[in-house]
C-alpha cells in the first residue's frame, strides 16, 4: 500500500467554505503582524503599548485567533510604522505590512 495515502487534496467545496476562508485570513493576518513586529525587533509588549492593546490581544492576533478588520489593520499599521498591503486570495502572504515609502 505504499503511496496510497501520500497526500491530502481538499475538495473545491472545502476551499470555498466561508469558515475556512476566515481561518486562513486570520492566520495570514497574524503572520503579517508577527513578521513586521520581529523585523522591527519589537516585543509583544511594545507593540501592545503602541497599539493601545493588551499583550493577550496581540498574542491572539499573532496566533491567528482574530479576524482582520479595517479598523484593526489601520491601528496596527500605525503602531508598526507601516502601510497595509492586501492582495487577492486568503492564504499566507495575502496580508502584509510594509515600511512607509521614503
CSV table of C-alpha atoms in Angstrom, one decimal:
chain,number,residue,atom,x,y,z
A,1,UNK,CA,0.0,0.0,0.0
A,2,UNK,CA,2.9,2.3,-0.3
A,3,UNK,CA,1.8,5.7,-1.7
A,4,UNK,CA,-1.9,5.0,-1.2
A,5,UNK,CA,-2.4,8.0,1.1
A,6,UNK,CA,0.6,10.1,0.2
A,7,UNK,CA,-1.1,13.4,0.2
A,8,UNK,CA,-4.4,15.0,1.1
A,9,UNK,CA,-6.1,17.2,-1.6
A,10,UNK,CA,-9.0,19.3,-0.3
A,11,UNK,CA,-12.1,19.3,-2.4
A,12,UNK,CA,-13.0,22.6,-4.2
A,13,UNK,CA,-16.1,22.9,-1.9
A,14,UNK,CA,-13.8,22.9,1.2
A,15,UNK,CA,-11.6,25.7,-0.2
A,16,UNK,CA,-14.7,27.9,-0.7
A,17,UNK,CA,-16.1,27.3,2.7
A,18,UNK,CA,-16.5,30.8,4.4
A,19,UNK,CA,-15.3,29.4,7.8
A,20,UNK,CA,-12.1,28.0,6.2
A,21,UNK,CA,-11.6,31.3,4.4
A,22,UNK,CA,-11.9,33.2,7.7
A,23,UNK,CA,-9.4,30.9,9.3
A,24,UNK,CA,-6.9,31.4,6.5
A,25,UNK,CA,-7.3,35.2,6.6
A,26,UNK,CA,-6.8,35.2,10.4
A,27,UNK,CA,-3.6,33.2,10.1
A,28,UNK,CA,-2.3,35.4,7.3
A,29,UNK,CA,-3.1,38.5,9.3
A,30,UNK,CA,-1.3,37.0,12.4
A,31,UNK,CA,1.7,36.1,10.4
A,32,UNK,CA,1.9,39.5,8.9
A,33,UNK,CA,1.8,41.2,12.3
A,34,UNK,CA,4.4,38.8,13.7
A,35,UNK,CA,6.7,39.3,10.7
A,36,UNK,CA,6.6,43.1,10.8
A,37,UNK,CA,7.0,43.2,14.6
A,38,UNK,CA,10.1,40.9,14.5
A,39,UNK,CA,11.6,42.9,11.6
A,40,UNK,CA,11.4,45.9,13.9
A,41,UNK,CA,12.9,43.9,16.8
A,42,UNK,CA,9.8,44.9,18.8
A,43,UNK,CA,8.5,42.8,21.7
A,44,UNK,CA,4.8,41.9,22.0
A,45,UNK,CA,4.5,44.2,25.0
A,46,UNK,CA,6.0,47.1,23.0
A,47,UNK,CA,3.5,46.6,20.1
A,48,UNK,CA,0.6,46.2,22.6
A,49,UNK,CA,1.5,49.5,24.2
A,50,UNK,CA,1.9,51.3,20.9
A,51,UNK,CA,-1.4,50.0,19.6
A,52,UNK,CA,-3.3,50.6,22.8
A,53,UNK,CA,-4.0,46.9,23.2
A,54,UNK,CA,-3.1,44.2,25.8
A,55,UNK,CA,-0.4,41.7,25.4
A,56,UNK,CA,-3.0,39.0,25.2
A,57,UNK,CA,-4.7,40.8,22.3
A,58,UNK,CA,-1.5,40.9,20.3
A,59,UNK,CA,-0.7,37.3,21.0
A,60,UNK,CA,-4.2,36.2,20.0
A,61,UNK,CA,-3.8,38.1,16.7
A,62,UNK,CA,-0.3,36.6,16.0
A,63,UNK,CA,-1.7,33.1,16.7
A,64,UNK,CA,-4.4,33.6,14.1
A,65,UNK,CA,-7.2,33.9,16.6
A,66,UNK,CA,-8.5,37.3,15.3
A,67,UNK,CA,-10.2,38.1,12.0
A,68,UNK,CA,-8.8,41.3,10.5
A,69,UNK,CA,-11.0,44.3,10.3
A,70,UNK,CA,-10.2,47.6,8.5
A,71,UNK,CA,-10.1,49.4,11.9
A,72,UNK,CA,-7.7,46.9,13.4
A,73,UNK,CA,-5.5,46.9,10.3
A,74,UNK,CA,-5.2,50.7,10.5
A,75,UNK,CA,-4.4,50.6,14.2
A,76,UNK,CA,-1.7,48.0,13.8
A,77,UNK,CA,-0.2,49.7,10.7
A,78,UNK,CA,0.2,52.9,12.7
A,79,UNK,CA,1.8,51.0,15.6
A,80,UNK,CA,4.1,49.2,13.2
A,81,UNK,CA,5.1,52.3,11.2
A,82,UNK,CA,3.9,50.6,8.1
A,83,UNK,CA,1.4,50.5,5.3
A,84,UNK,CA,-1.0,47.6,4.9
A,85,UNK,CA,-0.7,45.5,1.7
A,86,UNK,CA,-3.6,43.3,0.7
A,87,UNK,CA,-3.5,41.0,-2.3
A,88,UNK,CA,-6.2,38.7,-3.8
A,89,UNK,CA,-6.6,35.4,-2.1
A,90,UNK,CA,-6.9,34.3,1.5
A,91,UNK,CA,-3.6,32.5,2.2
A,92,UNK,CA,-0.4,33.4,3.9
A,93,UNK,CA,1.1,36.4,2.1
A,94,UNK,CA,-2.3,37.9,1.2
A,95,UNK,CA,-1.9,40.4,4.1
A,96,UNK,CA,1.3,42.3,4.8
A,97,UNK,CA,2.8,45.3,6.5
A,98,UNK,CA,5.4,47.3,4.5
A,99,UNK,CA,7.6,50.1,5.8
A,100,UNK,CA,6.3,53.5,4.8
A,101,UNK,CA,7.7,54.7,1.5
A,102,UNK,CA,10.5,57.2,1.9
